[in-house]
């Protein structure tokens, strides 16, 4: 029961809280940077302020300080030089979509897929939370660049944080430090970001291994799209806290991109070189934890083909004067999902985390190395699991670990135990990747800082049924339709009760739209209308490596065999092969999928009979698919916001062109044999 406040005695003011001591705000040449730091210094009242310089020494010193405080484990420096392990709090293991807000002035502008709160209300609420939140802590000021410093597509940010974990991760994931401040000069613009773990320390109080707000309702990941600001409170993990990544490079950048006529997308970027030496650049949008990092670094099975990585998660694309879309990777590292990363699935990712890498929530082995499920190597006899508890090699499967000695594989499975968290991660510098396309990564094409011209864009997801191996869009609008219809099984990259169920995830951007999804679809369509030469826009494809038989076995080996699909795409671009023109799009003819070098390990061998099945139209499945895509459109049309259930006259509408495409495919399916 709420207790009534005692009124103050007449004429006597309530005793003022003792004014918090405020440390001096350091000088910055850029007045806007100074104002941003000064404002939060006064609100958060940290014990000290440190400016992140980007120098190795400062980075190493922070890591060592965290080791001393028990927040990092220094790994065996012979095996993993410059590598550390962190273990997060159990409440803080993934992005918190339920606590992520788009605070546009009008609710309708956040749209039916985003949580919304009035920006003034949110600012008031969060300012209260931030008040005194850095007591006992250091406030770090991180100047950072999203993209190569000085590239015309690059944008800049200033993240204030009280988390040294965030600082060292941002040092890897972005280009940080003095060079950014220098580039900003007196009046260069940037995206202002504030982050706190929300765990002030009392005088003399010992810090914990992973400070954060333990209660999920006390976490806020907030974007103010009209002011281009990011405020984050209460979580120290991944995309909740490394604000350059999802908050800036996708949510805020998607809004900037709409305003300025470019695109900010949840896409990997790769360079593919044919045996004849011709280069192609491909982007691919898959939902979180659906194999973007694996495709971005894949070792092609097809002889003579070479694949190089430019980025594994985010692409910024700008239209050129020739109508092509030119892309850069705004990031500087990989924040990859650890479990499942193995010498079979992604040797280049494993090589990328050989040095100067931060591991979070994986197993510590007795020799100071790391291990995770499906790493492809035997587990140690015993180790320390992601919660800091002992774990032991399974009695009948050396590739599993259990919480007690001698447990069987069945017992471990039954208990649901995993020794490395399913969303455990490695934060690795991109420069470590053996197949990095250095020019592309540095934003260069033919020596010019334009970004690389994109030939093909892929959408995909984990779809055990219906969706074919590869399907080519017949037009840009059809491609936009394909992206709008993307969906996937929910994975452990987010905290959700729906893991395993299919959810619609348009363009793999569902958690990352900085504005109304219907306006976003329209923006995609506009890219054709406003293009200097629409014929030069990339071709669009929908791929699915995850079809399963009735027995639950994968029908396509995936990984290096996906090069067969990429080659078919290049052949289509060159006009070298035809296609089966079906109601849903252009599917490959069986004989056009190159099956050379298809011997060896049966796990990585294409079964031709199964291949035939996954390049044909499952008519019944597709009728259902189109119906459910229509239902997702209806929901966007009906709802003005995420929480409204009723028909709402103010709701934005899915563009008519996409409705027309849906109707066209439905009619064609009805006629199809
Ligand atoms: C990621 C994600 O971390 O998409 O990249 O969740
Ligand atoms: Mn991602």
Short mmCIF file of C-alpha atoms in Angstrom, two decimals, residues 80-324:
data_model
loop_
_atom_site.label_atom_id
_atom_site.label_comp_id
_atom_site.label_asym_id
_atom_site.label_seq_id
_atom_site.Cartn_x
_atom_site.Cartn_y
_atom_site.Cartn_z
CA UNK A 80 45.72 -16.77 -27.00
CA UNK A 81 47.81 -13.60 -26.82
CA UNK A 82 45.85 -10.53 -25.82
CA UNK A 83 42.72 -12.61 -25.06
CA UNK A 84 40.41 -12.42 -22.06
CA UNK A 85 37.26 -14.10 -20.82
CA UNK A 86 34.27 -12.36 -19.21
CA UNK A 87 31.26 -13.97 -17.54
CA UNK A 88 28.08 -11.94 -17.52
CA UNK A 89 25.31 -11.90 -14.95
CA UNK A 90 22.56 -14.46 -15.61
CA UNK A 91 20.04 -11.67 -16.21
CA UNK A 92 22.25 -10.08 -18.86
CA UNK A 93 23.06 -12.54 -21.64
CA UNK A 94 21.47 -11.16 -24.83
CA UNK A 95 19.66 -8.24 -26.41
CA UNK A 96 16.51 -7.28 -24.49
CA UNK A 97 13.96 -6.59 -27.21
CA UNK A 98 11.13 -6.10 -24.71
CA UNK A 99 13.10 -3.23 -23.14
CA UNK A 100 14.19 -1.62 -26.41
CA UNK A 101 12.31 1.57 -27.31
CA UNK A 102 11.95 3.83 -30.30
CA UNK A 103 10.92 7.15 -28.77
CA UNK A 104 9.68 9.17 -31.72
CA UNK A 105 7.41 12.13 -30.95
CA UNK A 106 4.42 10.29 -32.44
CA UNK A 107 3.77 6.65 -31.62
CA UNK A 108 2.74 5.95 -35.21
CA UNK A 109 6.27 6.83 -36.35
CA UNK A 110 7.71 3.97 -34.29
CA UNK A 111 5.10 1.70 -35.84
CA UNK A 112 3.69 -1.74 -35.11
CA UNK A 113 6.97 -3.57 -34.55
CA UNK A 114 8.62 -1.29 -32.00
CA UNK A 115 8.06 -0.53 -28.33
CA UNK A 116 7.36 3.15 -27.94
CA UNK A 117 7.26 5.69 -25.16
CA UNK A 118 6.76 9.44 -25.31
CA UNK A 119 10.28 10.92 -25.62
CA UNK A 120 9.78 13.50 -22.86
CA UNK A 121 8.45 10.87 -20.50
CA UNK A 122 11.32 8.54 -21.35
CA UNK A 123 13.91 11.27 -20.91
CA UNK A 124 12.46 12.15 -17.50
CA UNK A 125 12.33 8.52 -16.41
CA UNK A 126 15.82 7.70 -17.60
CA UNK A 127 17.36 10.93 -16.31
CA UNK A 128 16.14 9.88 -12.88
CA UNK A 129 17.77 6.49 -13.33
CA UNK A 130 21.02 8.07 -14.51
CA UNK A 131 21.15 10.48 -11.56
CA UNK A 132 24.16 9.46 -9.50
CA UNK A 133 24.40 6.15 -11.41
CA UNK A 134 28.19 6.36 -11.90
CA UNK A 135 29.07 7.04 -8.25
CA UNK A 136 32.15 5.05 -7.34
CA UNK A 137 32.84 4.39 -11.03
CA UNK A 138 34.84 5.80 -13.91
CA UNK A 139 33.07 7.56 -16.74
CA UNK A 140 34.74 6.65 -20.03
CA UNK A 141 34.25 8.85 -23.08
CA UNK A 142 34.60 6.81 -26.27
CA UNK A 143 34.97 8.77 -29.52
CA UNK A 144 34.26 6.24 -32.28
CA UNK A 145 33.79 5.93 -36.01
CA UNK A 146 31.33 3.68 -37.80
CA UNK A 147 33.37 3.02 -40.91
CA UNK A 148 36.91 3.94 -41.93
CA UNK A 149 37.77 7.38 -40.53
CA UNK A 150 37.38 9.97 -43.28
CA UNK A 151 35.38 7.76 -45.67
CA UNK A 152 32.43 9.75 -47.09
CA UNK A 153 29.96 7.05 -45.92
CA UNK A 154 31.39 6.90 -42.35
CA UNK A 155 29.56 8.43 -39.39
CA UNK A 156 30.80 9.19 -35.89
CA UNK A 157 29.61 8.69 -32.33
CA UNK A 158 30.55 9.61 -28.79
CA UNK A 159 29.60 6.92 -26.29
CA UNK A 160 29.79 7.75 -22.62
CA UNK A 161 29.87 4.60 -20.47
CA UNK A 162 30.78 3.41 -17.00
CA UNK A 163 31.65 -0.08 -18.26
CA UNK A 164 35.29 -0.92 -18.95
CA UNK A 165 33.99 -4.09 -20.68
CA UNK A 166 32.15 -1.82 -23.13
CA UNK A 167 35.29 0.26 -23.69
CA UNK A 168 37.48 -2.67 -24.68
CA UNK A 169 34.74 -4.24 -26.81
CA UNK A 170 34.15 -0.91 -28.56
CA UNK A 171 37.90 -0.67 -29.17
CA UNK A 172 37.56 -3.90 -31.16
CA UNK A 173 34.16 -3.38 -32.78
CA UNK A 174 34.71 0.23 -33.90
CA UNK A 175 37.58 2.59 -34.69
CA UNK A 176 38.00 4.55 -31.45
CA UNK A 177 40.03 7.31 -29.92
CA UNK A 178 42.03 10.43 -30.65
CA UNK A 179 41.91 10.02 -34.42
CA UNK A 180 38.12 10.37 -34.23
CA UNK A 181 38.26 13.52 -32.10
CA UNK A 182 40.81 14.93 -34.50
CA UNK A 183 38.55 14.15 -37.44
CA UNK A 184 35.57 15.77 -35.69
CA UNK A 185 37.59 18.93 -35.16
CA UNK A 186 35.77 21.95 -33.73
CA UNK A 187 32.36 21.35 -35.18
CA UNK A 188 32.16 17.87 -36.70
CA UNK A 189 28.87 16.16 -35.98
CA UNK A 190 28.32 12.84 -34.20
CA UNK A 191 25.62 10.66 -32.66
CA UNK A 192 25.54 11.28 -28.90
CA UNK A 193 25.26 8.07 -26.85
CA UNK A 194 25.04 7.54 -23.11
CA UNK A 195 25.33 4.15 -21.43
CA UNK A 196 25.41 3.05 -17.82
CA UNK A 197 25.31 -0.41 -16.28
CA UNK A 198 23.06 1.15 -13.64
CA UNK A 199 25.00 -0.06 -10.60
CA UNK A 200 26.53 2.79 -8.59
CA UNK A 201 28.98 1.83 -5.86
CA UNK A 202 28.78 3.08 -2.31
CA UNK A 203 31.96 4.34 -0.70
CA UNK A 204 34.21 1.33 -0.11
CA UNK A 205 31.77 -1.12 -1.73
CA UNK A 206 33.49 -3.91 -3.68
CA UNK A 207 32.50 -4.19 -7.32
CA UNK A 208 30.96 -7.39 -8.71
CA UNK A 209 32.19 -9.39 -11.72
CA UNK A 210 29.39 -8.14 -13.99
CA UNK A 211 27.62 -5.03 -12.72
CA UNK A 212 24.17 -4.40 -14.23
CA UNK A 213 20.59 -3.69 -13.21
CA UNK A 214 19.44 -7.18 -12.20
CA UNK A 215 15.76 -6.50 -12.78
CA UNK A 216 14.84 -6.63 -16.47
CA UNK A 217 12.31 -3.81 -16.02
CA UNK A 218 15.15 -1.52 -14.94
CA UNK A 219 16.92 -1.94 -18.29
CA UNK A 220 16.26 0.53 -21.10
CA UNK A 221 17.72 0.55 -24.59
CA UNK A 222 16.34 3.75 -26.04
CA UNK A 223 16.65 5.42 -29.40
CA UNK A 224 15.38 8.96 -30.02
CA UNK A 225 15.19 8.87 -33.82
CA UNK A 226 14.28 12.52 -34.31
CA UNK A 227 17.14 13.77 -32.15
CA UNK A 228 19.46 10.98 -33.33
CA UNK A 229 20.38 10.13 -29.72
CA UNK A 230 20.93 6.82 -27.92
CA UNK A 231 20.37 6.29 -24.21
CA UNK A 232 21.02 2.88 -22.67
CA UNK A 233 20.72 1.87 -19.03
CA UNK A 234 21.01 -1.28 -16.96
CA UNK A 235 22.58 -3.83 -19.34
CA UNK A 236 26.25 -4.37 -20.14
CA UNK A 237 25.79 -7.01 -22.86
CA UNK A 238 26.37 -6.86 -26.62
CA UNK A 239 23.98 -4.79 -28.68
CA UNK A 240 22.41 -3.34 -25.51
CA UNK A 241 25.65 -1.68 -24.53
CA UNK A 242 28.04 -1.49 -27.50
CA UNK A 243 25.98 1.35 -28.85
CA UNK A 244 27.71 1.65 -32.21
CA UNK A 245 26.30 -1.68 -33.33
CA UNK A 246 22.53 -2.22 -33.32
CA UNK A 247 21.49 1.10 -31.74
CA UNK A 248 23.50 3.36 -34.04
CA UNK A 249 24.47 1.39 -37.14
CA UNK A 250 20.95 -0.03 -37.58
CA UNK A 251 18.23 1.79 -35.60
CA UNK A 252 19.45 5.38 -35.78
CA UNK A 253 21.23 4.87 -39.10
CA UNK A 254 18.09 3.40 -40.73
CA UNK A 255 16.32 6.65 -39.83
CA UNK A 256 19.22 8.77 -41.14
CA UNK A 257 19.28 6.62 -44.27
CA UNK A 258 15.59 7.23 -44.91
CA UNK A 259 16.03 10.97 -44.44
CA UNK A 260 19.08 11.05 -46.72
CA UNK A 261 18.26 8.44 -49.38
CA UNK A 262 20.57 5.54 -48.46
CA UNK A 263 20.21 2.21 -46.65
CA UNK A 264 21.40 0.84 -43.28
CA UNK A 265 20.88 -2.92 -43.30
CA UNK A 266 21.46 -6.04 -41.17
CA UNK A 267 23.67 -7.54 -43.87
CA UNK A 268 27.04 -9.17 -44.28
CA UNK A 269 29.22 -8.06 -47.21
CA UNK A 270 31.47 -10.46 -49.11
CA UNK A 271 33.68 -10.42 -52.18
CA UNK A 272 33.57 -13.43 -54.45
CA UNK A 273 36.16 -14.02 -57.16
CA UNK A 274 35.49 -16.48 -59.97
CA UNK A 275 38.18 -18.77 -61.39
CA UNK A 276 38.39 -16.30 -64.31
CA UNK A 277 39.27 -13.53 -61.81
CA UNK A 278 35.96 -11.63 -62.02
CA UNK A 279 34.87 -10.05 -58.73
CA UNK A 280 31.34 -9.90 -57.37
CA UNK A 281 30.15 -8.22 -54.20
CA UNK A 282 27.25 -9.75 -52.33
CA UNK A 283 25.30 -8.70 -49.24
CA UNK A 284 23.09 -11.03 -47.22
CA UNK A 285 20.47 -10.28 -44.58
CA UNK A 286 19.73 -13.17 -42.22
CA UNK A 287 18.20 -12.85 -38.78
CA UNK A 288 20.50 -13.03 -35.74
CA UNK A 289 22.36 -16.33 -35.27
CA UNK A 290 21.37 -17.72 -38.72
CA UNK A 291 24.87 -18.04 -40.15
CA UNK A 292 25.78 -14.56 -41.44
CA UNK A 293 29.26 -14.85 -39.95
CA UNK A 294 29.66 -18.33 -41.47
CA UNK A 295 28.65 -17.18 -44.96
CA UNK A 296 30.75 -14.02 -44.67
CA UNK A 297 33.92 -16.14 -44.12
CA UNK A 298 33.03 -19.30 -45.98
CA UNK A 299 35.63 -21.52 -47.65
CA UNK A 300 34.12 -22.31 -51.06
CA UNK A 301 33.93 -26.01 -51.92
CA UNK A 302 33.92 -25.14 -55.60
CA UNK A 303 37.43 -25.30 -57.05
CA UNK A 304 38.91 -22.00 -58.17
CA UNK A 305 36.39 -19.77 -56.36
CA UNK A 306 37.67 -17.38 -53.72
CA UNK A 307 35.62 -15.69 -51.03
CA UNK A 308 36.73 -12.71 -48.95
CA UNK A 309 35.05 -10.99 -46.04
CA UNK A 310 34.18 -7.32 -45.82
CA UNK A 311 31.66 -7.49 -42.96
CA UNK A 312 29.58 -10.07 -41.11
CA UNK A 313 26.64 -8.12 -39.70
CA UNK A 314 25.91 -4.61 -40.97
CA UNK A 315 26.07 -2.86 -44.35
CA UNK A 316 25.57 0.81 -45.15
CA UNK A 317 24.71 1.25 -48.82
CA UNK A 318 24.64 4.46 -50.83
CA UNK A 319 23.42 4.85 -54.39
CA UNK A 320 26.10 5.94 -56.83
CA UNK A 321 25.74 8.17 -59.87
CA UNK A 322 25.70 4.97 -61.98
CA UNK A 323 22.66 3.58 -60.12
CA UNK A 324 24.68 0.91 -58.34
#
